[in-house]
XYZ file of N, CA and C in Angstrom:
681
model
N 161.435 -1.110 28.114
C 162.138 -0.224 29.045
C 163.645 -0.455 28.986
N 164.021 -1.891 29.146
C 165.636 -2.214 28.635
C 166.326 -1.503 27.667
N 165.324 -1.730 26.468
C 165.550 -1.257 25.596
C 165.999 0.551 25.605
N 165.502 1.392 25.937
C 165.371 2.722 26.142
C 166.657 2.995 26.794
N 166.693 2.094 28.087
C 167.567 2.179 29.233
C 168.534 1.932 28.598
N 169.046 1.169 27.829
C 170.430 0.490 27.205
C 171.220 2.000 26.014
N 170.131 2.905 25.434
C 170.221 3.352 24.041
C 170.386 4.909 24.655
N 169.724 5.439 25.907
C 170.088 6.928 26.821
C 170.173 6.891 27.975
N 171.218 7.566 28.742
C 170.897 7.644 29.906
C 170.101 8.565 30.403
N 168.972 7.969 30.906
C 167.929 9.149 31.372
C 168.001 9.477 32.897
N 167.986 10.743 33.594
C 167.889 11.082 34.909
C 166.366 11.111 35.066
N 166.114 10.923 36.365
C 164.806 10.652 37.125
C 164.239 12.661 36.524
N 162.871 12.848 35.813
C 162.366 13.802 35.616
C 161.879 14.843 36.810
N 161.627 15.874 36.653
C 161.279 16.621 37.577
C 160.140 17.883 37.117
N 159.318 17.640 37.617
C 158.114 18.983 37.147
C 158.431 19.649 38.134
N 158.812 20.925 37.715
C 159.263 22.531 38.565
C 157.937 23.309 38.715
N 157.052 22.926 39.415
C 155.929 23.991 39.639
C 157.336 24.413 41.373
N 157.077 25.643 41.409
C 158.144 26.257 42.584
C 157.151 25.694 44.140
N 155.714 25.554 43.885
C 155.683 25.260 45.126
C 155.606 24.149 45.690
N 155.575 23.078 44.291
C 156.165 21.860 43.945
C 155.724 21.179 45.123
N 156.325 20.530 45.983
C 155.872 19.489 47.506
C 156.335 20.501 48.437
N 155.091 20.919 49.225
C 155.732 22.144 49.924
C 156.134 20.920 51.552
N 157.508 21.626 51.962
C 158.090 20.625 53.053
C 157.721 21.569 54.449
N 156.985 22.532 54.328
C 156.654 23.294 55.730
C 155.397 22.524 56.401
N 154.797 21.176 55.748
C 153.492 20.162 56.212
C 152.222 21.550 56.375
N 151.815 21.881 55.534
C 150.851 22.515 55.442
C 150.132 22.415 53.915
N 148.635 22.115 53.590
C 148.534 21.879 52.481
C 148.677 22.833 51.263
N 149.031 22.560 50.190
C 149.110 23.514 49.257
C 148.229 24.384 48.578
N 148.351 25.731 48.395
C 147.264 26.365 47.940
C 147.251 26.781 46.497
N 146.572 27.294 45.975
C 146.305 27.446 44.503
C 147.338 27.231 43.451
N 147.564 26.673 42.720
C 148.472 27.114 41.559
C 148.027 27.741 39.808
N 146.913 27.330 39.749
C 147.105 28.163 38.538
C 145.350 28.172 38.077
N 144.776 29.148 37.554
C 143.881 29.386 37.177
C 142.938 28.805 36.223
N 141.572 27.956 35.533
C 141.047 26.968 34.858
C 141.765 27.683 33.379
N 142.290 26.888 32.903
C 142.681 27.457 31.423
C 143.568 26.733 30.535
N 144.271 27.380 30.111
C 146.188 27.347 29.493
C 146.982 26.747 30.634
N 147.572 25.866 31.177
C 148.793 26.548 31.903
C 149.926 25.359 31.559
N 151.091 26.167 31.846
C 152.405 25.788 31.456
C 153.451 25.260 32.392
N 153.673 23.922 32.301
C 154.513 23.488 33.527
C 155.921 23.699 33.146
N 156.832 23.289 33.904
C 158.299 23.588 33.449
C 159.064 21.928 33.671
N 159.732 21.335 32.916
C 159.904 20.087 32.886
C 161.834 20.645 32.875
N 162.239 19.427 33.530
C 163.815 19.228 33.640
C 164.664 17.877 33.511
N 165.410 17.846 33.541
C 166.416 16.826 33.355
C 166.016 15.299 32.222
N 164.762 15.728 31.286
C 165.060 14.311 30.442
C 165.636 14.763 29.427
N 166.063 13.399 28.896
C 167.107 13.383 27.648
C 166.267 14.336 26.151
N 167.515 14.863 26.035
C 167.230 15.678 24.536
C 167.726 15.193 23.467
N 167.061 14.545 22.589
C 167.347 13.546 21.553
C 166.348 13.798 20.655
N 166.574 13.603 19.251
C 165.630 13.482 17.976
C 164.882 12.658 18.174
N 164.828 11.369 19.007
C 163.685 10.573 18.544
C 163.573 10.254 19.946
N 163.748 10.918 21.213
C 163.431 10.516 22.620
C 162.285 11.959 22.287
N 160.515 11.108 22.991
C 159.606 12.187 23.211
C 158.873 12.589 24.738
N 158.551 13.190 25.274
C 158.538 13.486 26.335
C 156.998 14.123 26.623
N 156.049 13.672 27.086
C 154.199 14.225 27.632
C 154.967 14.708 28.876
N 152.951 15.859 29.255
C 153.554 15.946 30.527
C 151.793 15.697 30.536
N 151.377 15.026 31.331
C 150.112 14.604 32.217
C 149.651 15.113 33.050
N 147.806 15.457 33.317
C 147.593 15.636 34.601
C 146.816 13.934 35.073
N 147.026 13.920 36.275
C 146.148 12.264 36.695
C 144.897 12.955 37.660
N 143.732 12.488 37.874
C 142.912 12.551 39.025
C 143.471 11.464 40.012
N 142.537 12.017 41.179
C 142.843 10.878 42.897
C 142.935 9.389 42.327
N 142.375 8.815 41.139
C 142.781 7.702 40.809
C 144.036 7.006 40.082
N 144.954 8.348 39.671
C 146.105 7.894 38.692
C 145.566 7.536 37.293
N 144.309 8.479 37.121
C 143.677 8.049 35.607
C 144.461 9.356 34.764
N 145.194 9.395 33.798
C 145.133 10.690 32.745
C 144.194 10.994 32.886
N 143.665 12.482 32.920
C 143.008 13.506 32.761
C 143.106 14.231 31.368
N 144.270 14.953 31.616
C 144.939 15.815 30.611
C 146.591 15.303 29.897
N 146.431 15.589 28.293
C 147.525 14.936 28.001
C 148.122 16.178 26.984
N 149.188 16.328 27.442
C 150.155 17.499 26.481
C 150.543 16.682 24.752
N 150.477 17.928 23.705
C 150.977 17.070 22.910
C 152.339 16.989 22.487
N 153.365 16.094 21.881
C 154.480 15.707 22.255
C 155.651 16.620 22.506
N 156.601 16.692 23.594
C 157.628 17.527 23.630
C 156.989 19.357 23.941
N 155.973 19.038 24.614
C 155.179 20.388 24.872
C 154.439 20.560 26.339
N 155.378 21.464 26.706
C 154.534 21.306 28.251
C 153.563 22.317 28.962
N 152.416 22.777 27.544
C 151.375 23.249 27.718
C 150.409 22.353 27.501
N 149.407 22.172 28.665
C 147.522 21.554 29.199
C 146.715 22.887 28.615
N 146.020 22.297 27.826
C 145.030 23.288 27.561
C 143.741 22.738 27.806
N 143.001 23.919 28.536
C 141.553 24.065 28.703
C 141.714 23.157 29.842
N 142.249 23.126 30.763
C 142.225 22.155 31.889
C 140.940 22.778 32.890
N 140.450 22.028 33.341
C 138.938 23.046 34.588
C 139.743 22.747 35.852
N 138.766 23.535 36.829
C 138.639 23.747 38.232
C 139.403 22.291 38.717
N 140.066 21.870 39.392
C 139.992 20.941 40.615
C 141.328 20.717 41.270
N 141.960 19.571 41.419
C 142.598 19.170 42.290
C 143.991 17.773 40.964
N 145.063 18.104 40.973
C 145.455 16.757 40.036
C 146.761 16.359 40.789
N 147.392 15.378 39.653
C 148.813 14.953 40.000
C 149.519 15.548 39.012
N 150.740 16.297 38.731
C 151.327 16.325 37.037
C 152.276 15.468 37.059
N 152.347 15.054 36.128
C 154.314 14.132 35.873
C 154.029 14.058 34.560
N 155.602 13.526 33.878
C 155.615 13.264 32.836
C 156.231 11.852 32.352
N 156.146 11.841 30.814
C 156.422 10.590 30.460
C 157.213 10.616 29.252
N 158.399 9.725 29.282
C 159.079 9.681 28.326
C 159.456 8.318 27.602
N 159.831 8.182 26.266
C 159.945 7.239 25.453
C 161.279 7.381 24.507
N 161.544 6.127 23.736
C 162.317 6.667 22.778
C 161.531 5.784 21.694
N 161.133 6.726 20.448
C 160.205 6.349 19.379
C 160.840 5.338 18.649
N 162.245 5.022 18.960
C 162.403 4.112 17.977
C 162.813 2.141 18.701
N 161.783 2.445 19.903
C 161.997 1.341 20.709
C 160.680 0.436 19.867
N 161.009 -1.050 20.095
C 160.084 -2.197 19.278
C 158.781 -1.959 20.045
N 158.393 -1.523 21.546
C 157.171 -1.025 21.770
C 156.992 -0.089 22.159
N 155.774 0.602 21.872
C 155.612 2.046 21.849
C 154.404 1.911 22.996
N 154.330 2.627 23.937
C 153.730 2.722 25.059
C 152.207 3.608 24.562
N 151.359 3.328 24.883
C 149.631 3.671 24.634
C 149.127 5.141 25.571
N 150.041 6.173 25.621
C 149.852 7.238 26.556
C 148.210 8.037 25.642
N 147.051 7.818 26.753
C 145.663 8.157 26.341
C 145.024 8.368 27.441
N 144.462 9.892 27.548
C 143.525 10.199 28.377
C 142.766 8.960 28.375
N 142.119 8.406 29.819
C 141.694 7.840 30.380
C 142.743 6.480 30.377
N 143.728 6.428 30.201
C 144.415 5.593 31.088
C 144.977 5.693 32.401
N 145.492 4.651 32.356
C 145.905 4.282 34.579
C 147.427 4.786 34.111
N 147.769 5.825 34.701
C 149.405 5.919 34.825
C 149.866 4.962 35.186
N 149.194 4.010 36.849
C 150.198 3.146 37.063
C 150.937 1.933 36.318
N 149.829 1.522 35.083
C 150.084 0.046 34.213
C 150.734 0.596 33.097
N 151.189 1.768 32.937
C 152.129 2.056 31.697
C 153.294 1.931 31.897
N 153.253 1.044 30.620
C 154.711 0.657 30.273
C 155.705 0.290 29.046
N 156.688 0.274 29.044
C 157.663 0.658 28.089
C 157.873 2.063 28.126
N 158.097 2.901 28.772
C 158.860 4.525 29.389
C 159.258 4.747 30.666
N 159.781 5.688 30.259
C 160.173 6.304 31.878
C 159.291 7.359 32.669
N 158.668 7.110 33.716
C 157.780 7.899 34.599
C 158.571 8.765 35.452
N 158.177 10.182 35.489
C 158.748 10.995 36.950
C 157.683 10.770 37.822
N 158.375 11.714 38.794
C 157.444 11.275 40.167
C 156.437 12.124 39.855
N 155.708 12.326 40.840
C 154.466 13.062 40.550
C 154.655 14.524 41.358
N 153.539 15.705 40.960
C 153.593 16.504 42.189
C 152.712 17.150 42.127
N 151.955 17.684 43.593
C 150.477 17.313 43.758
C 149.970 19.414 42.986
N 148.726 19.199 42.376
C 148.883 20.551 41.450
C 147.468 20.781 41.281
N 147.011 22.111 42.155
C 145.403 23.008 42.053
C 145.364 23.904 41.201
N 143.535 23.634 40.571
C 143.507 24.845 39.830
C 142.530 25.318 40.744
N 142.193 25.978 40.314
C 141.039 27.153 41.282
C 140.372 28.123 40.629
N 139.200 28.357 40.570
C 138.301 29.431 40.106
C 138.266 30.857 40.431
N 138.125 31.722 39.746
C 138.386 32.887 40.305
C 137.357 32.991 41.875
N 137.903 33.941 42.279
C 137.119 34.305 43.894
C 137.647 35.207 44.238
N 138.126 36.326 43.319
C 137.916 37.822 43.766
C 138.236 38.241 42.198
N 137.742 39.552 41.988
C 137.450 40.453 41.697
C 138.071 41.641 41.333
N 139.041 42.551 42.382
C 139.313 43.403 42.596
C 141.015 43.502 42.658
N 141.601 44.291 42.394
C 143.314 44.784 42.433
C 143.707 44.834 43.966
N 142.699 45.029 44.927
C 143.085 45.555 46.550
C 142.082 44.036 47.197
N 142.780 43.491 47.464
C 142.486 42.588 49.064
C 143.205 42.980 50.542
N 141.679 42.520 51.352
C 142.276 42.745 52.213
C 141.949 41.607 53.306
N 142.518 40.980 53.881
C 143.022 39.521 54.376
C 143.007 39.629 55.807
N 142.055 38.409 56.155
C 142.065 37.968 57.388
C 142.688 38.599 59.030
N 142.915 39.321 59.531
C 144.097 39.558 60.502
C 144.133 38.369 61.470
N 145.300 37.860 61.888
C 146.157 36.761 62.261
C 146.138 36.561 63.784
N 146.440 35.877 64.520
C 146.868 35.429 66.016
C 148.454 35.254 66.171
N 148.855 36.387 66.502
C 150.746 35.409 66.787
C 151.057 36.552 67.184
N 152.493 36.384 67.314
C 153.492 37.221 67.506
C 153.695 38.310 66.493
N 154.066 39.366 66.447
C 154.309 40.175 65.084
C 154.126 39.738 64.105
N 152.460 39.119 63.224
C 152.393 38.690 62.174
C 152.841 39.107 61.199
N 153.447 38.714 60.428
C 153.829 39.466 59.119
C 153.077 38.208 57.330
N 152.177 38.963 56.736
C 151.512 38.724 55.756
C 152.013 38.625 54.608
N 152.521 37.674 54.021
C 153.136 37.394 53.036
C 152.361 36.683 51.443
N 152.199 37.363 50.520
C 151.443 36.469 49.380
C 152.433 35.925 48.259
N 152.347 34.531 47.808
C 152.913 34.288 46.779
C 152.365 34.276 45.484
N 152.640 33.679 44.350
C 152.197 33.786 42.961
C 151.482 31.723 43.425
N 151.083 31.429 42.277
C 150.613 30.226 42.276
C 152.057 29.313 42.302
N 152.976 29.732 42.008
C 154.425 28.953 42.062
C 154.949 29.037 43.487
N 154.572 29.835 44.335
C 155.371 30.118 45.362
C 156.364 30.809 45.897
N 156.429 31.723 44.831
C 157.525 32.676 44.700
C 156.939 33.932 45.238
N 157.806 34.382 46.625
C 157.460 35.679 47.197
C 156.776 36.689 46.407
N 155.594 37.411 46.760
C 155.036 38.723 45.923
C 155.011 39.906 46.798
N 155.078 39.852 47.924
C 154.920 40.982 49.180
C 154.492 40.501 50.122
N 155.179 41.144 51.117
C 155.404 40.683 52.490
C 154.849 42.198 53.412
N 154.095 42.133 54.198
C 153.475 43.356 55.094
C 153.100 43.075 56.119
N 153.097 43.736 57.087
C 152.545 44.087 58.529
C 151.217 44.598 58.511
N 150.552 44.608 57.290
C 149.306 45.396 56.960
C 148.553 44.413 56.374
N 147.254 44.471 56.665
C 146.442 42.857 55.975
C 145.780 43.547 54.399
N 146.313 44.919 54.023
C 145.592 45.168 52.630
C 146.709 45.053 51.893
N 146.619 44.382 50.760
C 147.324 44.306 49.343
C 146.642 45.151 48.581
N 147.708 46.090 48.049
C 147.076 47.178 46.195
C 147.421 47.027 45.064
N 146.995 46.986 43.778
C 147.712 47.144 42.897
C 148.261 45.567 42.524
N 147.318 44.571 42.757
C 147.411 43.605 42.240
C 147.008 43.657 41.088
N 147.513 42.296 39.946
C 147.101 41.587 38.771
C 146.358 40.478 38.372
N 145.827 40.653 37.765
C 145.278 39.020 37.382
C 146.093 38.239 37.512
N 146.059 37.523 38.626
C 147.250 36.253 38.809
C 146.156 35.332 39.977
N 146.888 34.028 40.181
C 146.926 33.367 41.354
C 147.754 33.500 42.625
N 147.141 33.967 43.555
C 148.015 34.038 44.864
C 147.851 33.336 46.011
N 148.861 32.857 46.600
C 148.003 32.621 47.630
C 148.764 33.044 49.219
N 147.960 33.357 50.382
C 148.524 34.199 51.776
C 148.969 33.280 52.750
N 150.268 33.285 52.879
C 150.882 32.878 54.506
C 150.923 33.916 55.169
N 151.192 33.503 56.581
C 150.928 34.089 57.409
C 152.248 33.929 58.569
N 153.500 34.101 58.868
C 154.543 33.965 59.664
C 154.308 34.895 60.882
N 155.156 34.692 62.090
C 155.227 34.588 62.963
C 156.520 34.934 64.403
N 156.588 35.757 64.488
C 158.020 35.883 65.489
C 158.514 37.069 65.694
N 159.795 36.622 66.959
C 159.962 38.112 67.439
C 161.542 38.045 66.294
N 162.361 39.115 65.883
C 163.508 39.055 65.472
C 163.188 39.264 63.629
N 163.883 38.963 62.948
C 163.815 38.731 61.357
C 163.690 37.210 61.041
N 163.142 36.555 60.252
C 163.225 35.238 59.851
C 163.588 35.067 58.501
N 164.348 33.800 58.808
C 165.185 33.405 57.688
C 165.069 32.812 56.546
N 165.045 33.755 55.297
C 164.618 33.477 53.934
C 163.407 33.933 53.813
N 163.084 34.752 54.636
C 161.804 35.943 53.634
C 161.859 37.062 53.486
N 162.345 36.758 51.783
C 162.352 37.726 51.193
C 161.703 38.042 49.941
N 161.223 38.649 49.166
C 160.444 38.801 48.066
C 161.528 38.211 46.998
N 160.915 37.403 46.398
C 161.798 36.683 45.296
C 161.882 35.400 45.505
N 161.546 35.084 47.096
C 162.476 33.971 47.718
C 161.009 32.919 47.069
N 161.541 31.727 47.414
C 160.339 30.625 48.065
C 160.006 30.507 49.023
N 158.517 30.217 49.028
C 157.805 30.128 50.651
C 157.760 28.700 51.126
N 158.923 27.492 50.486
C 159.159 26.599 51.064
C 160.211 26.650 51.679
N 161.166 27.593 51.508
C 162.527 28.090 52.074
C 161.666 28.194 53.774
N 160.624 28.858 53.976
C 160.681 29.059 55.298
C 160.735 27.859 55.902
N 161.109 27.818 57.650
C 160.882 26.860 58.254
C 159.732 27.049 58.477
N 158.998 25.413 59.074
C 158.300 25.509 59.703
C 157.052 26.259 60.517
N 158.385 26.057 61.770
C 157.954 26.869 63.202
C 157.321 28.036 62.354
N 158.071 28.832 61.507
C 157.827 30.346 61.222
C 156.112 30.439 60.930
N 155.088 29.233 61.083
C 154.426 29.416 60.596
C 153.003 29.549 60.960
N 152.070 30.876 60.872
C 151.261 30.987 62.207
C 149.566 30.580 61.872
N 149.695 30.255 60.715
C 148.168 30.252 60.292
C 148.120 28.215 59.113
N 147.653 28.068 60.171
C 147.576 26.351 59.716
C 147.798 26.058 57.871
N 146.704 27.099 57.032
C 146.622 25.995 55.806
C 146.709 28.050 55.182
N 147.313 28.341 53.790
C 147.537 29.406 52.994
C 146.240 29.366 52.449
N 145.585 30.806 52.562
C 144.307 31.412 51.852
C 144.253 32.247 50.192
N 143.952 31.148 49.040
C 143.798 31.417 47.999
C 143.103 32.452 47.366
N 143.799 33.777 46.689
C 143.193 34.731 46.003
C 143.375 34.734 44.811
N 142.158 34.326 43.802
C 142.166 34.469 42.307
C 141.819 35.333 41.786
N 142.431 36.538 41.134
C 142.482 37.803 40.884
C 141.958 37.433 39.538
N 140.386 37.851 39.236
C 140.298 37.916 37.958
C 139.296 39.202 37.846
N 140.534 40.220 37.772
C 139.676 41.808 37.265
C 139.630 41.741 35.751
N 138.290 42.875 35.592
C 138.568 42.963 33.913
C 139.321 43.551 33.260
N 139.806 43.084 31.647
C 140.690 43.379 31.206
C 139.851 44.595 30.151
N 140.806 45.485 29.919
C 139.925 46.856 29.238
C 141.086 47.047 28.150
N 140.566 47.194 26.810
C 141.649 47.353 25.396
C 140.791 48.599 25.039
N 141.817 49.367 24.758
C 142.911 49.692 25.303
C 142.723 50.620 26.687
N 141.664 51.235 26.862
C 141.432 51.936 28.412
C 140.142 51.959 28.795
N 139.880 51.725 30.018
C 138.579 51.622 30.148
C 137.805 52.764 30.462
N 136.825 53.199 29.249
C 136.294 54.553 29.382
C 135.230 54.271 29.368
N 134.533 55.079 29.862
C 132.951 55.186 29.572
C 132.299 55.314 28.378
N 132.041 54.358 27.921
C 130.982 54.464 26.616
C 129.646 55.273 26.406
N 129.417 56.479 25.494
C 127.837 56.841 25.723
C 126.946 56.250 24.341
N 126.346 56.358 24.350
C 125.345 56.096 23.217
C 124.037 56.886 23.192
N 124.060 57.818 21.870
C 123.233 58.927 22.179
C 122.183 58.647 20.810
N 121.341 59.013 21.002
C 120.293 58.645 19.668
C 120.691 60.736 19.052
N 120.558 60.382 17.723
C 121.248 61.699 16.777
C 119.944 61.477 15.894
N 119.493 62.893 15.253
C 118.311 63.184 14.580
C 118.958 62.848 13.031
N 118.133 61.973 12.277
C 118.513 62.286 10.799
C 117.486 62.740 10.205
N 118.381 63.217 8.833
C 117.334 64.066 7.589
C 116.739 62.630 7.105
């Protein structure tokens, strides 16, 4: 680690999932669907021979999933619950650190560790382009869904959504008399405060309609007489 430390200066890493540690104390809801998915990594050193994983851990801090080098796509990850962070090295240090599914994140050493941040996948559980969602207890509820990042998708006074996509979403639910501050489509739904917030824990919608190449028509199949 001296070693590394002496040869770059590295800043503390950061995995950018947007809904990242949500600070409104409510638990986090879906982020990304069983599959592919792609985290967004920041601030480590960019160097020819500095390499950089990005990890998922289970409740034990065991690797799960391991990216391969300088790549911050998990593939084929399933259903559950993880930690992501990443890990960095410089390849031309005298020890080279043993990064292997089924190791303990915590006993690795010789690199630099980011912090962690807590990251759901979720199975599909709907179906359809139009949901229509719970109605609320509060003051002028207003129904807000994000993407699996947390980034505003629509905000309504109406509990039906149309014209959705195959995506991960998931529904807050705010609260009050007046306008509240920082909701807006685009925004983050950690920007809100708190208080603004009327429905304890966000309700996960996994939009997996079918996909039709190129339009989805009705197929016939007719039996035809031959000579």
């Amino acid at each position: 680690m001296k070693e590394l430390l002496n040869k770059y200066l590295i800043w503390i890493l950061y995995l950018l999932l947007a809904t990242g540690i949500n600070t409104y104390g409510q638990t986090q809801g879906c982020n990304f669907k069983p599959g592919n998915i792609t985290l967004t990594l920041a601030g480590q050193t960019q160097a020819p021979t500095v390499v950089s994983y990005v990890v998922l851990l289970d409740a034990n801090n065991i690797i799960t999933y391991k990216s391969t080098p300088n790549n911050t796509t998990l593939y084929n990850v399933r259903v559950g619950g993880y930690q992501a962070a990443s890990i960095t090295y410089d390849m031309n240090q005298s020890i080279i650190p043993n990064i292997e599914v089924g190791s303990d994140f915590n006993n690795l050493e010789h690199c630099l560790k980011s912090n962690t941040v807590d990251l759901s996948v979720c199975d599909c559980n709907t179906y359809s382009s139009t949901i229509t969602v719970p109605p609320a207890n509060g003051i002028n509820p207003q129904y807000v869904l994000t993407n699996g990042r947390g980034i505003i998708q629509a905000i309504s006074t109406s509990t039906t959504f149309n014209n959705l996509t195959n995506d991960v979403y998931n529904l807050y639910v705010v609260c009050g008399n007046g306008s509240i501050s920082n909701l807006t489509i685009g925004g983050k739904i950690t920007n809100i405060a708190a208080s603004n917030f009327c429905m304890p824990n966000p309700l996960p919608y996994i939009i997996c309609t079918p996909d039709c190449v190129p339009l989805c028509v009705p197929i016939s199949v007719v039996r035809t007489r031959t000579r």
